[in-house]
Coordinates of N, CA and C in Angstrom, one line a residue:
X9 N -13.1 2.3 -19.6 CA -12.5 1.6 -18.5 C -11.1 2.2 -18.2
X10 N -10.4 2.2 -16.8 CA -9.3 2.5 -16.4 C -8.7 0.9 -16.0
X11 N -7.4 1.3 -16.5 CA -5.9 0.5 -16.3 C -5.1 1.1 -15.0
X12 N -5.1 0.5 -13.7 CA -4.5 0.8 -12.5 C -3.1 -0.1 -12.8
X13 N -2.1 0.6 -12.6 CA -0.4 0.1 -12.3 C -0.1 -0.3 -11.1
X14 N 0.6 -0.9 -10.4 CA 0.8 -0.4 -8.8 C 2.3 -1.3 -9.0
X15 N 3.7 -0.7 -9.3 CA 4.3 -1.5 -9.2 C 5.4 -1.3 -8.1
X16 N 5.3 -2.6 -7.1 CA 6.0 -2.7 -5.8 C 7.6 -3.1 -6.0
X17 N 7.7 -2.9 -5.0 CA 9.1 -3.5 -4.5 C 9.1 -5.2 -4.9
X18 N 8.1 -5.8 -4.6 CA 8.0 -7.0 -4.4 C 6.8 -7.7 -5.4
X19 N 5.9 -7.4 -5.9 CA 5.0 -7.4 -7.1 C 4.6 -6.6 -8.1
X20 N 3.8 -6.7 -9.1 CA 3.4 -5.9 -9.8 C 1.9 -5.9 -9.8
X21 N 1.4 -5.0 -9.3 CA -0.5 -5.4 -9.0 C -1.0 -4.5 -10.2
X22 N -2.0 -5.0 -11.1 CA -2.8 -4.4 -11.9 C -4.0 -4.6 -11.5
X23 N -4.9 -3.6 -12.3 CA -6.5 -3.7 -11.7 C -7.2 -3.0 -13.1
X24 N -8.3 -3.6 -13.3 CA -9.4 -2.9 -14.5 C -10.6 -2.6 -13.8
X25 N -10.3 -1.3 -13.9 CA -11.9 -0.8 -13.0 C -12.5 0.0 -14.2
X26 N -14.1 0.0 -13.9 CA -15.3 0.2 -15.1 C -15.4 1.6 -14.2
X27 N -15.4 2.8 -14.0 CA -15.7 4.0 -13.0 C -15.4 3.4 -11.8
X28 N -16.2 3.8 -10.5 CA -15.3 3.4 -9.9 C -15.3 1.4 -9.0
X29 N -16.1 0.8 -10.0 CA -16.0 -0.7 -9.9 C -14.7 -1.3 -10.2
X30 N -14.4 -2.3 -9.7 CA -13.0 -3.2 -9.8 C -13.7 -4.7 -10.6
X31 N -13.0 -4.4 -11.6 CA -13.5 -5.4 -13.1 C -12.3 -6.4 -12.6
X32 N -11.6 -6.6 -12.6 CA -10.7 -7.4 -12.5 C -9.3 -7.3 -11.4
X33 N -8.5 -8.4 -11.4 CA -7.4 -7.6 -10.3 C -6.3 -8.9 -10.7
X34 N -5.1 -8.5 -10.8 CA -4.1 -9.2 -11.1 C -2.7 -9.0 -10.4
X35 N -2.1 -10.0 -10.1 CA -0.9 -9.7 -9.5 C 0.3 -10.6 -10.4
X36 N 1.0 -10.2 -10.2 CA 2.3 -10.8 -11.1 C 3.8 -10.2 -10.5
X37 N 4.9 -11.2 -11.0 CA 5.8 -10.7 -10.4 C 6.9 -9.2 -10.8
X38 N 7.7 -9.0 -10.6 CA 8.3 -7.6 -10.6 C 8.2 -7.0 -12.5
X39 N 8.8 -7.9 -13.1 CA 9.0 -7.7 -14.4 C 7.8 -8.2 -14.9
X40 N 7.0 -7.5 -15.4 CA 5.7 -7.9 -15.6 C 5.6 -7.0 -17.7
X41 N 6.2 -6.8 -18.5 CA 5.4 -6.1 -19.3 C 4.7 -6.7 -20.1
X42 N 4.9 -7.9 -20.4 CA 3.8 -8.6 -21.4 C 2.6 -9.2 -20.7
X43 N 2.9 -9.2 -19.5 CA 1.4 -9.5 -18.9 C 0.6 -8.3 -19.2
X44 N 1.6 -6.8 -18.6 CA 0.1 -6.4 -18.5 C -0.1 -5.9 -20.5
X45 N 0.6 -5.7 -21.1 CA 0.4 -5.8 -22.5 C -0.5 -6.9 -23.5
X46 N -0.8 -7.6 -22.6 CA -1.9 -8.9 -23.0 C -3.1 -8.2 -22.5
X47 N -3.1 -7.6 -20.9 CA -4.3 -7.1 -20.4 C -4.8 -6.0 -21.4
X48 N -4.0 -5.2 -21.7 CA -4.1 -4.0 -22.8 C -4.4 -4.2 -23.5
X49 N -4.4 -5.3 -24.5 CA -4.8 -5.9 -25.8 C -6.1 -7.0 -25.4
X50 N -6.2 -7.1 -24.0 CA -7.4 -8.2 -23.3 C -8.9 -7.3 -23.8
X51 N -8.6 -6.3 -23.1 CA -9.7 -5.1 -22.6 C -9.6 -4.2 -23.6
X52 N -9.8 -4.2 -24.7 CA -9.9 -3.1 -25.7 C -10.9 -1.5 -25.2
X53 N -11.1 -1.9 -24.1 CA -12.5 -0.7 -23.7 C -11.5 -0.1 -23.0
X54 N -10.5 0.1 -22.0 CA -9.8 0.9 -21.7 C -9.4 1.9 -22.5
X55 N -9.8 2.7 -21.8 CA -9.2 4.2 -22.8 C -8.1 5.1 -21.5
X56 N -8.2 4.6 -20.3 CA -7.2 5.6 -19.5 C -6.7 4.9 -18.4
X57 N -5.2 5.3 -18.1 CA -4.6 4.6 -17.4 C -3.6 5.6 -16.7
X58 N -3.0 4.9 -15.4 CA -2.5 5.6 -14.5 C -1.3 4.5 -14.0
X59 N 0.0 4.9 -13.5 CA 0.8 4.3 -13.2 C 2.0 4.5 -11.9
X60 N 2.2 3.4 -11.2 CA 2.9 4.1 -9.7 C 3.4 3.1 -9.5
X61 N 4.8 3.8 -9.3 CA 5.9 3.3 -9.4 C 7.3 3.4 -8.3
X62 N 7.5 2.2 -7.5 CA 8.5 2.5 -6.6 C 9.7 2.3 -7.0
X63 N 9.9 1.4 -8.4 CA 10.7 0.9 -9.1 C 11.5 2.0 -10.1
X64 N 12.5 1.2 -10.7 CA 12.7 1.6 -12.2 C 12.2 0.7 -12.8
X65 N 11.5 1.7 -13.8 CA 11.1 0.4 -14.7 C 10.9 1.1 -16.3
X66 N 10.5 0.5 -17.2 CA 11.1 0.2 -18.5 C 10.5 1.7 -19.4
X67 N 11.2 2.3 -20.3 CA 10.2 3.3 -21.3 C 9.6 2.6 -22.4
X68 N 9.2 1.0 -22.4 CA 8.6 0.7 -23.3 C 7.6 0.0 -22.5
X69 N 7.4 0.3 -21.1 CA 6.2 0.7 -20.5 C 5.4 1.5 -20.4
X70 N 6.1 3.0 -20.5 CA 5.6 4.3 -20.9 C 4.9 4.4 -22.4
X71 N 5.6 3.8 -23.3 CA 5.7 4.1 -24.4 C 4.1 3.4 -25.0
X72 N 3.7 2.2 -24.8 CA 2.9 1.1 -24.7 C 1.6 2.0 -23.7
X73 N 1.3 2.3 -22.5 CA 0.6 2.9 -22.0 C 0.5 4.5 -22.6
X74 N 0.9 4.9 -23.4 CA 0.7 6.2 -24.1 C 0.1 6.1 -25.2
X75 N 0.9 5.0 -26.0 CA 0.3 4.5 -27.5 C -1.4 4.3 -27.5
X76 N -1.9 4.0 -26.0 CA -2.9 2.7 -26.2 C -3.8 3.5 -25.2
X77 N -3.5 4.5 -24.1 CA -4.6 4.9 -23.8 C -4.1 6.6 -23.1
X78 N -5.3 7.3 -22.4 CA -4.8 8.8 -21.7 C -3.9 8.1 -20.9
X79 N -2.8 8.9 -20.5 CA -1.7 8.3 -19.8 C -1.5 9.1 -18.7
X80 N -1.5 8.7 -17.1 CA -1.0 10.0 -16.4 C 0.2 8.9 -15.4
X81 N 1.2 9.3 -14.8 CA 2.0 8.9 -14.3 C 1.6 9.2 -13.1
X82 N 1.9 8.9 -11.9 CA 1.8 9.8 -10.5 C 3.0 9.6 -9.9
X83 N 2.8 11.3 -9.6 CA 4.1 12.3 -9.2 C 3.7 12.9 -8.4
X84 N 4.7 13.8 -8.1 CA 5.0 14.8 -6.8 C 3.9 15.8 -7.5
X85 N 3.7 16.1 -8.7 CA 3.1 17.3 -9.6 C 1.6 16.9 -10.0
X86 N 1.3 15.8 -9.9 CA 0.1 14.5 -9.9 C -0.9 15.6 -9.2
X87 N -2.2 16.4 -9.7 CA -3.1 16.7 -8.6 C -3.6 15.9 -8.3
X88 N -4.0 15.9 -6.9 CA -4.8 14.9 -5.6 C -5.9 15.0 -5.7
X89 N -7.0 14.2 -5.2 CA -8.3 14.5 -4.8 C -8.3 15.1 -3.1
X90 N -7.3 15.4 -2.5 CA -6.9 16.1 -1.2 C -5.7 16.6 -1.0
X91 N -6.2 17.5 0.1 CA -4.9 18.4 0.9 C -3.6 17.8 1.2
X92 N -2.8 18.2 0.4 CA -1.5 17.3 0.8 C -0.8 18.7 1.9
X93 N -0.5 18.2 2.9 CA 0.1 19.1 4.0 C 1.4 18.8 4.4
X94 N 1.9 17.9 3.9 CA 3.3 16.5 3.4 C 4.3 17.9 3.1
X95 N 5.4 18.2 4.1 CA 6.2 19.3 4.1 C 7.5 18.5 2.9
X96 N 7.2 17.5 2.3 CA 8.4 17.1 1.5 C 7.4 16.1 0.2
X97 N 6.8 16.5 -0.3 CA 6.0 15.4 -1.2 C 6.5 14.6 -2.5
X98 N 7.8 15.7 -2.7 CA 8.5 15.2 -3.4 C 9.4 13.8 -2.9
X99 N 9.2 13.7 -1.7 CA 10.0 12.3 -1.4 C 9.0 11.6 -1.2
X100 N 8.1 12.0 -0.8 CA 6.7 10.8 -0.6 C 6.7 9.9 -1.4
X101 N 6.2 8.9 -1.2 CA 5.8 7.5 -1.7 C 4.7 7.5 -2.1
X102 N 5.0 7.3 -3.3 CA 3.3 6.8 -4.3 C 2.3 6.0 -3.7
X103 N 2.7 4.9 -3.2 CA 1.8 4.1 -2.4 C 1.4 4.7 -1.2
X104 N 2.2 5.9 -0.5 CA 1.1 5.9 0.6 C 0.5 7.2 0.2
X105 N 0.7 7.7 -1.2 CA -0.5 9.0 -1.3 C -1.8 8.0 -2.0
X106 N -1.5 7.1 -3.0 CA -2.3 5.9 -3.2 C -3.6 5.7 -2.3
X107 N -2.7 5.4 -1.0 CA -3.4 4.8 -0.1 C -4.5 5.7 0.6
X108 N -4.1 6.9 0.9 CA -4.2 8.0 1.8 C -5.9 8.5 0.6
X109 N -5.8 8.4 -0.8 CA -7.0 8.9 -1.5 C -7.8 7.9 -1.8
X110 N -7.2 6.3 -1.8 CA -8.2 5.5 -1.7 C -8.8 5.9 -0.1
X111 N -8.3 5.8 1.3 CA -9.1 5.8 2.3 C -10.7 6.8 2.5
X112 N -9.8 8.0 2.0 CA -10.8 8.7 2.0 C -11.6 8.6 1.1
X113 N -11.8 8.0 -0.1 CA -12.8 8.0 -0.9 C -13.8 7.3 0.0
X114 N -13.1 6.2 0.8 CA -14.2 5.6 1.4 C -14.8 6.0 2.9
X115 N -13.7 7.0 3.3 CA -14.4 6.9 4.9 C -13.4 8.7 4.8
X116 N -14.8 9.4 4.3 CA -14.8 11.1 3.8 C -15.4 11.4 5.6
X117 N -14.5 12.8 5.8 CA -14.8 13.3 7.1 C -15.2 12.4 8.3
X118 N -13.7 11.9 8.6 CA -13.5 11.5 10.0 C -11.7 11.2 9.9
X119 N -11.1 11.1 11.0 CA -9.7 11.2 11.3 C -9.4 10.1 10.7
X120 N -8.3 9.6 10.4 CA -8.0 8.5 9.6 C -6.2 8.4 9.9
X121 N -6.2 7.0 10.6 CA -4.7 6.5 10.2 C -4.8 5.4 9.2
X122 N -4.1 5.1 8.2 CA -4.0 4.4 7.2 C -2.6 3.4 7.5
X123 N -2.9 2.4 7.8 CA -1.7 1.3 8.3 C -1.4 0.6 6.7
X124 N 0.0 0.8 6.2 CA 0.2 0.2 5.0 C 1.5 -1.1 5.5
X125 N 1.2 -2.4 5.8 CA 2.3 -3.3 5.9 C 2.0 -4.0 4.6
X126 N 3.6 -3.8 4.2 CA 4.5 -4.2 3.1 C 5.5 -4.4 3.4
X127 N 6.6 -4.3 2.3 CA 8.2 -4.3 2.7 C 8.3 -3.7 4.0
X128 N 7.9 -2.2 4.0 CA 8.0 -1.2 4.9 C 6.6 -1.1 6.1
X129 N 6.4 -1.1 7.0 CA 5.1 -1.2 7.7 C 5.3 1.0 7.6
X130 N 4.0 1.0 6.9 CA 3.9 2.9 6.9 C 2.2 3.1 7.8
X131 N 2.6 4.2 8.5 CA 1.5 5.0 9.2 C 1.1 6.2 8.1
X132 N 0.1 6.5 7.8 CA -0.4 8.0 7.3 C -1.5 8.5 8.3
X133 N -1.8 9.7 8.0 CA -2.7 10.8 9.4 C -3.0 11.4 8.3
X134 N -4.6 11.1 8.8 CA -5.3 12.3 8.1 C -6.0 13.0 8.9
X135 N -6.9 14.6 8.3 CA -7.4 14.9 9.1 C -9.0 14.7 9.0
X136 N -10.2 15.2 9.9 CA -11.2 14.8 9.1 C -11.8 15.9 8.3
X137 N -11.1 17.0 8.0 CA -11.1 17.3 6.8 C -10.0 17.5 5.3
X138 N -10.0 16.2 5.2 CA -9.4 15.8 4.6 C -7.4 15.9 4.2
X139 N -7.6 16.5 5.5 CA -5.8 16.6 4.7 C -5.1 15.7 4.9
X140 N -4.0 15.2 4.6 CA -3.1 14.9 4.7 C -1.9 15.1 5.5
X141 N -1.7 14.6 6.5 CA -0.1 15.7 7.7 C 0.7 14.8 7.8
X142 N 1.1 13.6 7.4 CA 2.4 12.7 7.7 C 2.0 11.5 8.1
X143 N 3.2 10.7 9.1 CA 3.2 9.7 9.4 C 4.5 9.3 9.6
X144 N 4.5 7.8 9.8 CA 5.7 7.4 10.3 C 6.1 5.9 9.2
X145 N 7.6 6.1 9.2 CA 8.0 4.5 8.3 C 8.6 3.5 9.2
X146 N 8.7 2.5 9.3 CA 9.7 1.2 9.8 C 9.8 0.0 9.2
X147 N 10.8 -0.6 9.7 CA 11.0 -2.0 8.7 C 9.5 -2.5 9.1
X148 N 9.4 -3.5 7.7 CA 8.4 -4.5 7.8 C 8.8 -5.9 8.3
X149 N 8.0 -6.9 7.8 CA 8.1 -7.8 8.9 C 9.6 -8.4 8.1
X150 N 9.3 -8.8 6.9 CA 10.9 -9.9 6.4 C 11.9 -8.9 6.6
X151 N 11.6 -7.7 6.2 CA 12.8 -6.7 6.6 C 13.3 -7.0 8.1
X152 N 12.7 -6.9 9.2 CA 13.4 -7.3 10.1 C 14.0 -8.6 10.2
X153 N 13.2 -9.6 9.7 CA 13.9 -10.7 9.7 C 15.2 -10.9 9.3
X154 N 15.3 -10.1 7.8 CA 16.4 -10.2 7.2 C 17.5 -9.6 8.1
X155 N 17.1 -8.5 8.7 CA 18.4 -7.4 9.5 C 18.8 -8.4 10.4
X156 N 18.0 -9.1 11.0 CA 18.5 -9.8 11.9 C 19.8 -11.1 11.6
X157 N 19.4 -11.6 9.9 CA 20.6 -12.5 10.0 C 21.7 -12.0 9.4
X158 N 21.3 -11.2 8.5 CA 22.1 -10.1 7.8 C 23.4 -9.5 9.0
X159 N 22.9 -8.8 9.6 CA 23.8 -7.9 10.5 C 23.8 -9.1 11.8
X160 N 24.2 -10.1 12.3 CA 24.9 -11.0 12.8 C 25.1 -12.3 12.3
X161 N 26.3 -12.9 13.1 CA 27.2 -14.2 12.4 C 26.4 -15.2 12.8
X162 N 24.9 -15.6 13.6 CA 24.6 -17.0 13.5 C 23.1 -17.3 13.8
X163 N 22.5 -15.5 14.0 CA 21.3 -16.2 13.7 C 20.4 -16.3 13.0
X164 N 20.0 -17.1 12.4 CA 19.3 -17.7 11.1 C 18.5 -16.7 10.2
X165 N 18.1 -17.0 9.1 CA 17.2 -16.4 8.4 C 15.6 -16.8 8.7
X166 N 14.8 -16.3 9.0 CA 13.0 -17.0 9.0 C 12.4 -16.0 8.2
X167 N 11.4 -16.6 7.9 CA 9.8 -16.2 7.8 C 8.8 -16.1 8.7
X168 N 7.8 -15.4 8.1 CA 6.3 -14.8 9.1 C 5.9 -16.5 9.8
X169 N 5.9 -16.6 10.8 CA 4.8 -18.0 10.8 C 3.6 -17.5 11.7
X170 N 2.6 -17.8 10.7 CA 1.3 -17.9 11.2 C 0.6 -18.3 12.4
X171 N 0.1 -17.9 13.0 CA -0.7 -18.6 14.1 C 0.5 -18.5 15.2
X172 N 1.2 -18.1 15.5 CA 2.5 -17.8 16.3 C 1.7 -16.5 17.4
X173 N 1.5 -16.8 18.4 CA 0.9 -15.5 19.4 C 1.9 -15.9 20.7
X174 N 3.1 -16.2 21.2 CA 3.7 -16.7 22.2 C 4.8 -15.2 22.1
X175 N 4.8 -15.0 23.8 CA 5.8 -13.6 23.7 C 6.8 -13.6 24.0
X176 N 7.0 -14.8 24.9 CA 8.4 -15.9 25.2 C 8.5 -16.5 24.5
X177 N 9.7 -16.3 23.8 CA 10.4 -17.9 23.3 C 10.7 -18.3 23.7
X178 N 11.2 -20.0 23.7 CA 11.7 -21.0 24.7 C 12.6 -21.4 23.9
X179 N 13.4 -21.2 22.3 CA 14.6 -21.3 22.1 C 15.3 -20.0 20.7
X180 N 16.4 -20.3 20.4 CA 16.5 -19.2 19.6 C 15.4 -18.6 18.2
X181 N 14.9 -19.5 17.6 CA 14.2 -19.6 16.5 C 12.5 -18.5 17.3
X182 N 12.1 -19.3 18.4 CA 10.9 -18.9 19.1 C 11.0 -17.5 19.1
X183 N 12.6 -17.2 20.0 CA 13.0 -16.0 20.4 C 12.7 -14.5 19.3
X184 N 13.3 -15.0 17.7 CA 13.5 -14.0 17.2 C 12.2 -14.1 16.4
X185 N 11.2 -14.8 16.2 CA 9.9 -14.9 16.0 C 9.1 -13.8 17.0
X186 N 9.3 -14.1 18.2 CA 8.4 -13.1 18.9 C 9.0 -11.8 19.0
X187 N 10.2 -12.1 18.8 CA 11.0 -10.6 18.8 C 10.4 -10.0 17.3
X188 N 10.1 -10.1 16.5 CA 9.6 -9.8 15.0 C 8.4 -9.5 15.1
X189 N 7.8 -10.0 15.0 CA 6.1 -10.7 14.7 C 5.3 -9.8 16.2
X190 N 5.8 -10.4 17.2 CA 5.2 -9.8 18.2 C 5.6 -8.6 18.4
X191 N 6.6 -8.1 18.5 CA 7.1 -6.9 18.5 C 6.7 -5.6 17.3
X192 N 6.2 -6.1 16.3 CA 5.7 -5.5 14.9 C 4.3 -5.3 15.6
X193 N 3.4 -6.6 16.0 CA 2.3 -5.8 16.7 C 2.4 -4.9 18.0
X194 N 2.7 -5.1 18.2 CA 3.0 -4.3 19.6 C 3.2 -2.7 19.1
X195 N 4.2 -2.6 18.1 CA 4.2 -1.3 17.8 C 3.1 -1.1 17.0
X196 N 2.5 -1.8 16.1 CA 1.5 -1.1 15.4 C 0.3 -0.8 16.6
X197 N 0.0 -1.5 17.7 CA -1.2 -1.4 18.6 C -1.1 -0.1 19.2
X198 N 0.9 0.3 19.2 CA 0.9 1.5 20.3 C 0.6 2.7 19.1
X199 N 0.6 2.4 18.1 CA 0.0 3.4 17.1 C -1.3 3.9 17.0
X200 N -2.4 2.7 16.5 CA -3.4 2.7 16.9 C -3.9 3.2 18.4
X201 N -3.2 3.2 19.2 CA -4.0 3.3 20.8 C -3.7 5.4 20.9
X202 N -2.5 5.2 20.2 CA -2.3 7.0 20.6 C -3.3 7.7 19.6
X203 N -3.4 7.2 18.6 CA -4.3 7.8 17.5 C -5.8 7.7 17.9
X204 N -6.2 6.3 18.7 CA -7.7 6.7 19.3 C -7.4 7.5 20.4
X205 N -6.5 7.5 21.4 CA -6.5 8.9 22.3 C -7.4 10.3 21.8
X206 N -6.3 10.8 20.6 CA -7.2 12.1 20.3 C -7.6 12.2 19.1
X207 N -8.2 10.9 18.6 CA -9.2 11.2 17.8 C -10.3 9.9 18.0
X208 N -11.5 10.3 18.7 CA -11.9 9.0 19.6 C -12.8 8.4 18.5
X209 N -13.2 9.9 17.1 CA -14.4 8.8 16.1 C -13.6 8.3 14.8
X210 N -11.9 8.1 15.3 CA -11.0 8.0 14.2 C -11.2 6.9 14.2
X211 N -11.0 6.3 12.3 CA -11.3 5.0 11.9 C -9.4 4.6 11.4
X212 N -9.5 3.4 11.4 CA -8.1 2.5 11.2 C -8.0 1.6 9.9
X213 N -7.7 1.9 9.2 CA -7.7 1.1 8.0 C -6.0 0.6 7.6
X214 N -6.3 -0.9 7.3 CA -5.3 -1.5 6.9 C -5.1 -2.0 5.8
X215 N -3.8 -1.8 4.9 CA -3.8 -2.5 3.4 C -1.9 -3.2 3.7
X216 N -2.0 -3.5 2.3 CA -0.6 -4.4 2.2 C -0.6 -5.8 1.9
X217 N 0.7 -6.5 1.5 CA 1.1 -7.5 1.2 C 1.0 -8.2 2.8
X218 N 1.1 -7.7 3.9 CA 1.0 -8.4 5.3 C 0.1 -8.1 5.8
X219 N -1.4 -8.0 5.3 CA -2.8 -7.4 5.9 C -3.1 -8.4 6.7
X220 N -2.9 -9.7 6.2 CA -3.7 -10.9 7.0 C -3.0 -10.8 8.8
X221 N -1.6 -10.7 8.3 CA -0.8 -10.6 9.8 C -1.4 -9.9 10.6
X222 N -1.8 -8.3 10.1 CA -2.3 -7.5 11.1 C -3.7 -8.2 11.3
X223 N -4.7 -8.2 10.4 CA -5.9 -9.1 10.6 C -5.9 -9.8 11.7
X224 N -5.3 -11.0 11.3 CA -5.3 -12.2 12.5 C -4.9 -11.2 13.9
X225 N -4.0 -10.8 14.5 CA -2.9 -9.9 15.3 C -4.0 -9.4 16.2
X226 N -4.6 -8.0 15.3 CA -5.5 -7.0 16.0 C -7.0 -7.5 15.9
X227 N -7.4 -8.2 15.4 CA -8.9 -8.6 15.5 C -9.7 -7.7 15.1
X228 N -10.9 -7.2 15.7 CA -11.6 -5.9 14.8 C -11.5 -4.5 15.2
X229 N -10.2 -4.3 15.5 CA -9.8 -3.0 15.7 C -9.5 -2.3 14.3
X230 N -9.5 -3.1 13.4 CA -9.6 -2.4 12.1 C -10.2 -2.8 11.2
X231 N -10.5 -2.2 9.8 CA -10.4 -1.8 9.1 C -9.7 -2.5 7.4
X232 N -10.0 -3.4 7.4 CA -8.9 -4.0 6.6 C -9.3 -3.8 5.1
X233 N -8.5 -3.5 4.1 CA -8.7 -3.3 2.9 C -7.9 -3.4 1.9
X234 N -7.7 -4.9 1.4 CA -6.7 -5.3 0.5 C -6.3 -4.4 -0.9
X235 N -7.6 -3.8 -1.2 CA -7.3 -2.9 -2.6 C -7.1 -1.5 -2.4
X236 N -7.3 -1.1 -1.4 CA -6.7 0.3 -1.1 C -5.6 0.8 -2.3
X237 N -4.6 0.5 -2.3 CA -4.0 1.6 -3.1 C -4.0 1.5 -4.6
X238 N -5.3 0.2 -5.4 CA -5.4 0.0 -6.4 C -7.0 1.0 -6.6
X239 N -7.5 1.1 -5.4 CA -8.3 2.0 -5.7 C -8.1 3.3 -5.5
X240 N -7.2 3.7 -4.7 CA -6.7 5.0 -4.9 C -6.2 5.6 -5.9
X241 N -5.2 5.1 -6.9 CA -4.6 5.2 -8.1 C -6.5 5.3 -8.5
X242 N -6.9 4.7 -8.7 CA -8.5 4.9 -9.5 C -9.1 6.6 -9.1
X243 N -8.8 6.4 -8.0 CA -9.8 7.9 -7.5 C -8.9 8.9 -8.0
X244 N -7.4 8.9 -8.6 CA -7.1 9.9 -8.7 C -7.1 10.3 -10.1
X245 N -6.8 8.9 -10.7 CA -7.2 8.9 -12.2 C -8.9 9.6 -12.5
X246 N -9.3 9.3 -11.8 CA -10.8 9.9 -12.3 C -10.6 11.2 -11.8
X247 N -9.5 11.9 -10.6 CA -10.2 13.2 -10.6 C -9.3 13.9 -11.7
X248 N -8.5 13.3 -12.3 CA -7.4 14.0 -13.6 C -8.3 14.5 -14.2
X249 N -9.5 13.4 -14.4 CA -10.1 14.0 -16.1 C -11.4 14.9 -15.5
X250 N -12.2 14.7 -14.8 CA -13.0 14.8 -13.6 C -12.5 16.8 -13.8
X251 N -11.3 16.8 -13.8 CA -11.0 18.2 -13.7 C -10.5 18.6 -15.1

């Protein structure tokens, strides 16, 4: 069995996959080591484990995942199961190389944008033979929220609200809701729309802490895939030993 890590900005997501089945799936918050140190001592069948990290986080996390099973970290130096064409990989983000080897495991030769809304709403491009060429980052949805009360003197702090599809607001609260929310889809649509331009059998796949947002938002223009980057960490774990 494999031990998937995935630790965010904002959670700590674990996963026990049997090859490439998903045995289990766990979320917890940032400081997580005795949870997953219970899972480790849960699952005695684990023999290898993989870990990704946007964080700092502890060497008696390392130390504990070494003791107890094959250990690989992912890095800039991490081989891929694809073409990284990423002119800076060393700054890349774990979660969107994550993301980028889960998609293709699932949807091999054909063009591929990979929508990751989280903290950060991330675009990745692939090609359909498999490489990897970039993408784009921008705030996510509480991130703009936040900027907005943060950097002025009076207007409020909010949250995502649900079921909210109005493009006018009719007072300030409405206002900076559609300015967010609707505005967030709006650019993700104008993403999607240039990426079907020239690539018309390109597929759209969505993951993140804000999937349902896009979900509800775009309807079946995508692709939605909550475990993406816990199965990516999986695909790459298997091609370590695999090789």
């Amino acid at each position: 069995m494999n031990l998937i890590i995935d630790l965010g900005n904002t959670q700590t997501k674990v996963s026990v996959f049997s090859g490439k089945e998903l045995v289990k799936r766990f979320v917890f918050d940032k400081n997580a080591f005795n949870e997953i140190e219970n899972i480790v001592n849960q699952f005695p069948e684990i023999k290898k484990s993989i870990l990704s990290s946007v964080i700092n986080h502890t060497d008696k996390l390392i130390t504990l995942l070494q003791s107890k099973t094959q250990f690989t970290e992912l890095n800039a130096a991490t081989p891929l199961p694809f073409l990284m064409l990423y002119k800076t990989p060393e700054t890349l983000g774990k979660d969107r190389i994550a993301a980028v080897a889960g998609a293709i495991s699932q949807y091999s030769k054909k063009p591929l944008l990979i929508i990751d809304a989280g903290t950060c709403l991330k675009y990745n491009y692939v090609t359909d033979v498999g490489e990897f060429i970039g993408g784009a980052i921008s705030p996510g949805i509480e991130m703009r929220y936040k900027a907005l009360h943060t950097f002025t003197d009076k207007l409020p702090q909010l949250t995502i609200e649900t079921n909210f599809t109005d493009i006018i607001g009719t007072s300030t609260q409405t206002s900076i809701i559609s300015g967010v929310q609707q505005g967030a889809l709006f650019e993700v649509i104008g993403y999607i729309q240039n990426f079907k331009q020239q690539n018309k059998e390109g597929i759209v796949i969505a993951t993140g802490g804000n999937l349902n947002f896009l979900v509800d938002g775009l309807k079946n223009s995508i692709f939605a895939a909550p475990d993406l980057i816990l199965n990516g960490l999986n695909e790459i774990l298997l091609y370590q030993h695999k090789k």
